[in-house]
Structures are given as structure tokens and as C-alpha cells.
Coordinates of C-alpha atoms in Angstrom, one line a residue:
Chain Y
X12 CA -0.7 -34.7 -1.5
X13 CA -2.1 -31.6 -2.9
X14 CA -0.6 -30.8 -6.3
X15 CA 0.9 -27.3 -6.9
X16 CA -1.3 -25.1 -9.1
X17 CA 0.2 -23.5 -12.1
X18 CA -0.1 -20.0 -13.5
X19 CA 1.0 -19.3 -17.0
X20 CA 2.3 -15.8 -17.5
X21 CA 2.0 -14.7 -21.2
X22 CA 3.8 -11.5 -22.0
X23 CA 6.2 -10.4 -24.8
X24 CA 8.3 -8.5 -22.3
X25 CA 10.9 -10.7 -20.5
X26 CA 11.1 -8.2 -17.6
X27 CA 7.3 -8.1 -17.2
X28 CA 7.2 -11.9 -17.1
X29 CA 9.9 -12.0 -14.4
X30 CA 8.0 -9.5 -12.3
X31 CA 4.7 -11.3 -12.7
X32 CA 6.2 -14.8 -12.1
X33 CA 7.7 -13.6 -8.8
X34 CA 4.3 -12.3 -7.7
X35 CA 2.3 -15.4 -8.6
X36 CA 4.9 -17.6 -6.9
X37 CA 4.4 -15.6 -3.7
X38 CA 0.8 -16.5 -4.1
X39 CA 1.8 -20.2 -4.1
X40 CA 1.5 -20.8 -7.8
X41 CA 4.0 -22.6 -9.9
X42 CA 4.9 -19.9 -12.5
X43 CA 5.5 -20.7 -16.1
X44 CA 6.0 -18.3 -19.0
X45 CA 5.3 -17.8 -22.6
X46 CA 6.4 -15.0 -24.9
X47 CA 3.3 -14.8 -27.2
X48 CA -0.1 -16.4 -27.7
X49 CA 1.0 -19.2 -29.9
X50 CA 3.7 -20.3 -27.4
X51 CA 1.1 -20.2 -24.7
X52 CA -1.4 -22.2 -26.8
X53 CA 1.3 -24.9 -27.3
X54 CA 1.9 -25.1 -23.6
X55 CA -1.8 -25.3 -22.8
X56 CA -2.3 -28.2 -25.3
X57 CA 0.3 -30.2 -23.4
X58 CA -0.9 -29.2 -19.9
X59 CA -3.8 -26.9 -19.0
X60 CA -2.7 -24.4 -16.3
X61 CA -5.0 -23.4 -13.5
X62 CA -4.6 -19.7 -14.1
X63 CA -3.3 -17.5 -17.0
X64 CA -2.1 -13.9 -16.6
X65 CA -2.5 -12.7 -20.2
X66 CA -1.0 -9.6 -22.0
X67 CA -3.0 -8.3 -24.9
X68 CA -0.6 -6.8 -27.4
X69 CA 2.0 -9.4 -28.5
X70 CA 3.7 -10.4 -31.7
X71 CA 2.7 -13.7 -33.5
X72 CA -0.6 -14.1 -31.6
X73 CA -2.2 -11.5 -29.4
X74 CA -4.1 -12.1 -26.1
X75 CA -7.6 -12.0 -27.6
X76 CA -6.8 -14.4 -30.4
X77 CA -5.1 -16.7 -27.9
X78 CA -8.2 -16.6 -25.6
X79 CA -10.5 -17.4 -28.5
X80 CA -8.5 -20.4 -29.5
X81 CA -7.9 -21.6 -26.0
X82 CA -11.6 -21.8 -25.3
X83 CA -12.1 -24.0 -28.4
X84 CA -9.5 -26.5 -27.1
X85 CA -10.6 -29.6 -25.2
X86 CA -10.5 -28.6 -21.5
X87 CA -9.9 -25.1 -22.6
X88 CA -12.6 -23.7 -20.3
X89 CA -10.6 -24.7 -17.3
X90 CA -8.0 -22.0 -16.9
X91 CA -9.1 -18.8 -15.1
X92 CA -7.9 -16.0 -17.4
X93 CA -6.9 -12.7 -16.0
X94 CA -5.9 -10.1 -18.6
X95 CA -2.9 -7.9 -17.7
X96 CA -2.5 -5.1 -20.2
X97 CA -1.6 -1.4 -20.6
X98 CA -4.9 -1.1 -22.5
X99 CA -7.3 0.8 -20.3
X100 CA -10.1 2.1 -22.6
X101 CA -13.4 0.8 -21.1
X102 CA -14.7 -0.5 -24.4
X103 CA -11.5 -2.5 -25.0
X104 CA -11.6 -3.9 -21.5
X105 CA -15.2 -5.0 -22.1
X106 CA -14.1 -6.8 -25.2
X107 CA -11.6 -8.8 -23.2
X108 CA -14.3 -9.7 -20.6
X109 CA -16.8 -10.7 -23.4
X110 CA -14.1 -13.1 -24.7
X111 CA -14.2 -15.0 -21.4
X112 CA -11.6 -13.3 -19.2
X113 CA -12.6 -13.5 -15.6
X114 CA -10.8 -10.3 -14.5
X115 CA -8.7 -7.5 -16.0
X116 CA -5.6 -5.8 -14.6
X117 CA -4.5 -2.5 -16.1
X118 CA -0.7 -1.9 -16.2
X119 CA 1.1 -0.7 -14.2
X120 CA 0.3 -3.1 -11.4
X121 CA 1.8 -4.3 -8.2
X122 CA 1.6 -7.4 -6.0
X123 CA -1.4 -6.1 -4.1
X124 CA -3.4 -5.7 -7.3
X125 CA -2.7 -9.2 -8.6
X126 CA -3.5 -10.6 -5.1
X127 CA -6.7 -8.6 -5.0
X128 CA -7.8 -9.7 -8.5
X129 CA -6.9 -13.4 -7.9
X130 CA -8.9 -13.3 -4.7
X131 CA -11.9 -11.8 -6.5
X132 CA -12.0 -14.7 -9.0
X133 CA -11.5 -17.3 -6.3
X134 CA -8.0 -18.3 -7.2
X135 CA -6.7 -17.6 -3.7
Chain C
X22 CA 10.6 13.0 15.0
X23 CA 11.6 13.0 18.7
X24 CA 9.6 11.0 21.3
X25 CA 8.5 14.4 22.6
X26 CA 7.1 15.3 19.2
X27 CA 5.3 12.0 18.9
X28 CA 3.8 12.4 22.4
X29 CA 2.7 15.9 21.4
X30 CA 0.9 14.7 18.3
X31 CA -0.6 11.7 20.2
X32 CA -2.0 14.0 22.8
X33 CA -3.6 16.3 20.2
X34 CA -5.2 13.3 18.5
X35 CA -6.4 11.8 21.8
X36 CA -7.9 15.1 22.9
X37 CA -9.6 16.0 19.6
X38 CA -10.6 12.7 18.2
X39 CA -10.4 10.2 21.1
X40 CA -8.0 8.1 19.1
X41 CA -5.0 6.3 20.6
X42 CA -1.7 6.5 18.5
X43 CA 0.7 3.6 19.1
X44 CA 4.4 4.4 19.6
X45 CA 5.3 2.2 16.5
X46 CA 3.3 4.6 14.3
X47 CA 5.9 7.4 14.5
X48 CA 7.2 6.7 11.0
X49 CA 3.7 7.0 9.5
X50 CA 2.9 10.2 11.4
X51 CA 6.0 11.9 10.0
X52 CA 5.1 10.8 6.5
X53 CA 1.6 12.1 6.9
X54 CA 2.5 15.4 8.4
X55 CA 5.0 16.1 5.6
X56 CA 2.4 17.5 3.3
X57 CA 0.9 19.7 6.1
X58 CA 4.4 21.2 6.7
X59 CA 4.8 21.9 3.0
X60 CA 1.4 23.6 2.8
X61 CA 2.4 25.7 5.8
X62 CA 5.7 26.5 4.2
X63 CA 7.7 25.4 7.2
X64 CA 10.9 23.4 6.8
X65 CA 9.9 20.0 8.0
X66 CA 7.6 18.3 10.6
X67 CA 9.6 19.2 13.7
X68 CA 9.4 22.9 12.7
X69 CA 5.6 22.5 12.1
X70 CA 5.1 21.0 15.6
X71 CA 7.3 23.7 17.1
X72 CA 5.1 26.4 15.5
X73 CA 2.0 24.6 16.9
X74 CA 3.4 24.5 20.4
X75 CA 4.1 28.2 20.3
X76 CA 0.8 29.2 18.8
X77 CA -2.0 26.5 19.3
X78 CA -3.9 27.6 16.2
X79 CA -7.1 25.6 16.0
X80 CA -7.1 25.4 12.2
X81 CA -3.6 24.0 12.1
X82 CA -4.3 21.7 15.0
X83 CA -7.2 20.3 13.1
X84 CA -5.1 19.8 10.0
X85 CA -2.5 17.9 12.0
X86 CA -5.1 15.7 13.6
X87 CA -6.8 15.0 10.3
X88 CA -3.6 14.1 8.5
X89 CA -2.6 11.8 11.3
X90 CA -5.9 10.0 11.2
X91 CA -6.0 9.5 7.5
X92 CA -7.1 5.9 6.8
X93 CA -6.1 3.3 4.3
X94 CA -9.2 1.9 2.7
X95 CA -10.3 0.0 -0.4
X96 CA -13.4 -1.0 -2.3
X97 CA -15.3 -4.0 -0.9
X98 CA -12.8 -4.2 1.9
X99 CA -13.2 -7.6 3.6
X100 CA -14.9 -9.2 0.7
X101 CA -16.8 -11.8 2.8
X102 CA -18.5 -9.0 4.7
X103 CA -19.7 -7.3 1.6
X104 CA -20.9 -10.6 0.2
X105 CA -23.1 -11.0 3.2
X106 CA -24.3 -7.4 2.9
X107 CA -25.0 -7.7 -0.8
X108 CA -26.6 -11.1 -0.8
X109 CA -28.8 -11.0 2.3
X110 CA -28.6 -7.9 4.4
X111 CA -29.4 -5.2 1.8
X112 CA -32.2 -7.1 0.1
X113 CA -33.8 -7.9 3.5
X114 CA -33.5 -4.3 4.7
X115 CA -34.9 -3.0 1.4
X116 CA -37.9 -5.4 1.7
X117 CA -38.5 -4.3 5.3
X118 CA -38.2 -0.6 4.3
X119 CA -40.7 -1.1 1.5
X120 CA -43.1 -2.9 3.8
X121 CA -42.7 -0.1 6.4
X122 CA -44.3 2.3 4.0
X123 CA -41.7 5.1 3.8
X124 CA -39.6 3.0 1.5
X125 CA -36.4 4.8 2.5
X126 CA -33.4 2.6 3.3
X127 CA -30.8 4.7 5.2
X128 CA -27.2 3.7 5.5
X129 CA -24.4 5.3 7.6
X130 CA -20.8 4.9 6.7
X131 CA -19.1 6.1 9.9
X132 CA -15.4 7.0 9.4
X133 CA -15.7 6.9 5.6
X134 CA -12.2 8.3 4.8
X135 CA -12.0 8.6 1.0
X136 CA -15.4 7.0 0.4
X137 CA -14.7 3.5 -0.9
X138 CA -17.0 1.9 1.6
X139 CA -19.9 4.3 0.8
X140 CA -19.4 3.8 -2.9
X141 CA -19.2 0.0 -2.4
X142 CA -22.6 0.0 -0.7
X143 CA -24.0 2.4 -3.4
X144 CA -22.9 -0.1 -6.1
X145 CA -24.6 -3.0 -4.3
X146 CA -27.7 -0.8 -3.9
X147 CA -28.0 -0.6 -7.7
X148 CA -28.6 -4.4 -7.7
X149 CA -31.8 -3.8 -5.7
X150 CA -35.2 -3.5 -7.2
X151 CA -35.4 0.1 -6.0
X152 CA -32.0 1.7 -5.8
X153 CA -33.5 5.2 -5.6
X154 CA -34.8 4.3 -2.1
X155 CA -31.3 4.0 -0.7
X156 CA -29.8 7.0 1.0
X157 CA -26.2 6.8 2.2
X158 CA -24.7 9.2 4.8
X159 CA -21.0 9.1 4.9
X160 CA -19.2 10.8 7.8
X161 CA -15.6 11.6 8.5
X162 CA -13.5 13.8 10.6
X163 CA -11.3 14.9 7.8
X164 CA -12.2 17.6 5.2
X165 CA -9.5 16.5 2.8
X166 CA -10.5 12.9 2.4
X167 CA -14.2 14.0 2.2
X168 CA -13.4 16.5 -0.6
X169 CA -11.8 13.7 -2.5
X170 CA -14.7 11.3 -1.7
X171 CA -17.2 13.8 -3.0
X172 CA -15.5 14.1 -6.4
X173 CA -15.9 10.4 -6.9
X174 CA -12.5 10.4 -8.6
X175 CA -10.2 7.4 -7.9
X176 CA -6.8 6.6 -9.3
X177 CA -5.7 3.7 -11.4
X178 CA -4.3 2.0 -8.3
X179 CA -7.4 2.6 -6.1
X180 CA -9.9 1.2 -8.6
X181 CA -7.8 -2.0 -8.8
X182 CA -7.9 -2.8 -5.2
X183 CA -11.0 -4.8 -4.3
X184 CA -13.2 -3.5 -7.2
X185 CA -14.2 -6.2 -9.7
X186 CA -13.6 -5.1 -13.3
X187 CA -17.3 -5.6 -14.2
X188 CA -18.3 -3.2 -11.4
X189 CA -15.6 -0.7 -12.6
X190 CA -17.1 -0.8 -16.1
X191 CA -20.6 -0.6 -14.9
X192 CA -20.3 2.3 -12.5
X193 CA -17.3 4.4 -13.4
X194 CA -16.2 6.6 -16.4
X195 CA -12.6 6.9 -17.3
X196 CA -11.4 10.5 -17.1
X197 CA -7.8 10.9 -18.3
X198 CA -5.9 8.6 -16.0
X199 CA -8.5 8.4 -13.3
X200 CA -11.9 6.9 -13.0
X201 CA -15.0 8.7 -11.8
X202 CA -18.1 7.2 -10.1
X203 CA -21.1 7.9 -12.2
X204 CA -23.7 10.4 -11.1
X205 CA -26.3 7.8 -9.9
X206 CA -23.8 6.6 -7.3
X207 CA -22.7 10.1 -6.3
X208 CA -26.2 11.3 -5.9
X209 CA -26.9 8.4 -3.5
X210 CA -24.3 9.6 -1.0
X211 CA -24.4 12.6 1.3
X212 CA -20.9 13.6 2.7
X213 CA -20.8 15.0 6.2
X214 CA -17.8 16.4 8.0
X215 CA -18.3 15.4 11.6
X216 CA -16.3 14.1 14.6
X217 CA -17.9 10.8 15.8
X218 CA -17.5 12.2 19.3
X219 CA -19.9 15.0 18.5
X220 CA -23.6 14.8 18.6
X221 CA -24.7 12.2 16.0
X222 CA -28.4 12.6 16.5
X223 CA -28.7 15.2 13.8
X224 CA -27.8 12.5 11.3
X225 CA -31.1 10.8 12.0
X226 CA -31.6 7.0 12.3
X227 CA -30.4 4.2 10.1
X228 CA -31.2 0.7 8.8
X229 CA -27.6 -0.2 8.3
X230 CA -24.5 1.3 10.0
X231 CA -21.0 0.5 9.1
X232 CA -18.2 1.5 11.5
X233 CA -15.3 -0.6 10.6
X234 CA -11.7 -0.2 11.8
X235 CA -12.5 2.9 13.8
X236 CA -13.6 1.7 17.2
X237 CA -10.5 -0.4 17.8
X238 CA -8.3 2.7 17.7
X239 CA -10.3 4.7 20.2
X240 CA -9.6 5.3 23.9
X241 CA -12.0 3.2 26.1
X242 CA -14.1 6.2 26.9
X243 CA -14.4 7.4 23.3
X244 CA -15.1 3.8 22.2
X245 CA -18.0 3.4 24.6
X246 CA -19.4 6.8 23.7
X247 CA -19.2 6.3 19.9
X248 CA -20.6 2.8 20.1
X249 CA -23.5 4.0 22.3
X250 CA -24.3 6.9 19.9
X251 CA -24.3 4.5 16.9
X252 CA -26.5 2.0 18.7
X253 CA -28.9 4.8 19.5
X254 CA -29.0 5.7 15.8
X255 CA -30.2 2.2 14.9
X256 CA -33.8 1.7 13.8
X257 CA -35.5 -1.5 15.0
X258 CA -34.1 -4.4 13.1
X259 CA -31.1 -2.3 11.9
X260 CA -27.8 -4.0 11.1
X261 CA -24.6 -2.7 12.5
X262 CA -21.2 -3.7 11.1
X263 CA -18.0 -3.4 13.0
X264 CA -14.5 -4.5 11.7
X265 CA -14.3 -8.3 11.3
X266 CA -11.2 -8.4 13.5
X267 CA -12.4 -5.9 16.1
X268 CA -13.4 -7.0 19.5
X269 CA -16.2 -4.5 20.1
X270 CA -19.2 -6.3 21.6
X271 CA -22.5 -4.5 21.2
X272 CA -25.1 -4.3 23.9
X273 CA -27.7 -7.0 24.6
X274 CA -30.1 -5.3 22.3
X275 CA -28.0 -6.7 19.4
X276 CA -27.2 -10.2 18.4
X277 CA -24.3 -11.3 16.1
X278 CA -25.1 -12.5 12.6
X279 CA -22.2 -14.8 12.1
X280 CA -18.5 -14.3 12.7
X281 CA -17.7 -11.3 10.5
X282 CA -18.7 -8.3 12.7
X283 CA -22.3 -8.0 11.7
X284 CA -24.9 -7.5 14.4
X285 CA -28.7 -7.2 14.2
X286 CA -30.7 -5.1 16.5
X287 CA -33.6 -7.0 18.1
X288 CA -37.0 -5.7 17.3
X289 CA -38.3 -5.5 20.8
X290 CA -37.4 -6.2 24.4
X291 CA -39.4 -9.5 24.2
X292 CA -36.7 -10.8 21.9
X293 CA -33.9 -9.9 24.3
X294 CA -32.5 -13.0 25.9
X295 CA -32.0 -13.4 29.7
X296 CA -28.9 -11.5 30.9
X297 CA -25.7 -13.3 30.3
X298 CA -24.2 -15.2 33.4
X299 CA -22.1 -13.0 35.6
X300 CA -18.9 -14.8 34.5
X301 CA -19.3 -13.5 30.9
X302 CA -18.9 -9.7 30.7
X303 CA -21.7 -8.1 28.9
X304 CA -19.3 -5.9 27.0
X305 CA -15.7 -6.4 26.1
X306 CA -13.6 -3.5 25.3
X307 CA -11.3 -3.1 22.3

């Protein structure tokens, strides 16, 4: 039996997490959530997800720092990371890509945009 | 919108653009004609159509047809098709163009709407050894979508549909809340306002023609006429791309390049296979 793939949604806004979880579940992912980078890292150490939808600006640990530490973990190269942030300055987006994000979504987004980006990186 | 209103608009569009409007599109038509009614300062779409029935003003007729035909499009629409174009078709055509001597690789985007298809090809052209040799002609019936296409400006939402983030960073500048295609892309494309039913010979001939999601909506007569004109605009060895889900079958001078709507023109008659058996129609209509 094919196991269900997981997508970890990391965002400090509860509302944003709910919206994103609903979208990734429509794309046949098992959606799980974390409120900041540290919480996300704890989750990843227990079970690496297949995909991570990652906010940038968060308390405790931000998206870039989380990504840096994730990639240093055993098996930390596995998750496909898609940034999802209100940050839309080109040089900042490039920074996220240089840290190993596969794609980048600028907020506000909708289901079509997430589906389009997931398709572009081969997740669906 | 009443059934009579819908039939009135459908007839205008059939007559002027050869396009068939299906009855279930009534809702979209009313939405699209709303802005035209506002521009004309008439209270709503029924009043707009009433005015047009009384005075068949050609400019207003054109605006109504144009608004009705407005197409949804996105960057790299049908990703697999663009993968095939970027990985094999464009490099091969570029090599052939270079070997031919003139070096120019001419591309036609037929029914280009707001230009995403033309810009997608332009971006892929920058991956080639000699992007400057690529010349893209983008044609559409509508002056409004072309005006937008020419500016190269796309919204936050448009640049996030189908356009990989690396391509966005490589080829666009952020201007306030929008993104603008850089000058090197814009200079590659020539925008032409033209009805595909009109004479296409003035556009010249092409190595690559894209006409996707256009043919399927045409009346049988318009379909055959446009397809024949596009085939006639193909250079030897040219590649023609129709919509992946469209059923248009090209003439025997073309052979399919896989399942995604790409066809290659045979170099000479010697390459043309024997006529298909009588049981298989040479041409299926959309």
C-alpha cells in the first residue's frame, strides 16, 4: 500500500496554517502544522515530511534559520521546501532560494498557486 | 442576459471571429461585457446590447467580440509541452536555422492573448547559444490584451501561475506590486493585432508555430481555414503546436512528435508516407 505523503505547514498565523492545510490536503498530502521554526525542527527530527510549506518571519526561529538547521540534520535534504511568505523583494527571494528552497510563493496566494508551484517542483 | 441576448452576441462572435460560443458560457459573457458597458456608460449589459442592435457601430461591435473572446492563459501552460519545446524543439530549430545561413529562428504565437505564451518562449530562447537570433511574432484579435502584453507587466497572481521562481528572478523586475519582463524579452517579441481569419501571409514564414486552445473553439469552416493558413506559413521542418487536448489533425505534410499536440512538417514530399487507408479520415475536425 502506498503510504500517504506528509506536508508540514510552518507559519505563526493559525488562520494561515488552516488555509494552507486545507489546500495541501486537497492535493492528497497529510497536512501537519508547526507555529515556528523550532517546533518544525522538532517535528522533522522525529519524522521527516515529504514537503514543507515555510513562512519566513516567525517568532523563536525564522524560516531561513530553520532551513539552515534542517539541511544539517541527518536525512534533512529529503523534504522539498517551498517558501510561503509576504516577503516579495527579489533579493530576499533569492536568499531563500540560495538556502535550498525549491520554490517560493508570495503571499497572498490561492489554491491554484500552491498547486502550480507543487507541480513545478514535482510534488504532484 | 436573455437567450436572445446570448444568441445575438454568439452570432457577432461567429461572424467576426469564426468562434463558436457554447450556451453554457452565458455567465462568462455577461461578466466580460460588464466592463465594456461601464466604458460606454450604459446601465448594464442588456442595455449595451440593445444599443448595439439599434446602431451596429463597428467599433463597439469589435469591443464586444474582443471582450467575449478574452482568453485565460498562464506562463508555461501545459508544462510537459514546454519541456519538450525547451529541451529538444528549440535547440534543434536553432541549430537548423544557424546551419541554414540566415540564422533567424522565427516563432509565431497565434492567439497570444495577454502574452504569457510568447514570453515563455522568449525565456526559453535565452537558454540558447544565440538568443538574439530568435524573433517572436505574437498575434491576437484583441487590442486590449495586446496592449497589456506589450507592457510586459504582470500581476502578483499572474507571475505565480506556471512561472518558476528562478525564471521570475532571472527575467522580471519588480515594479511596485507588479512584475515586468525585462527589455531583452520584450525586444524579442513583435505584437500584431490581427484576426486569424484575415490574410496571414504578411506575417511571413515560421520555424515554430504555436496555436493552442484556439482551433477547438472555431466553426468547422474557420477551423479549416486557419489551420490551412498556419500550415502554409510553416517553413520546411517547422514545428506546429496545437493544444494538447485538441483534436485537430494536420495534413499529411506533418507528422506527430509524440502525444502532446506537437507536429513536424516533413522536409520534402519524398518523406510523405503513402496516403492513409480509406477507413481512416485524413483529417478529423474539432
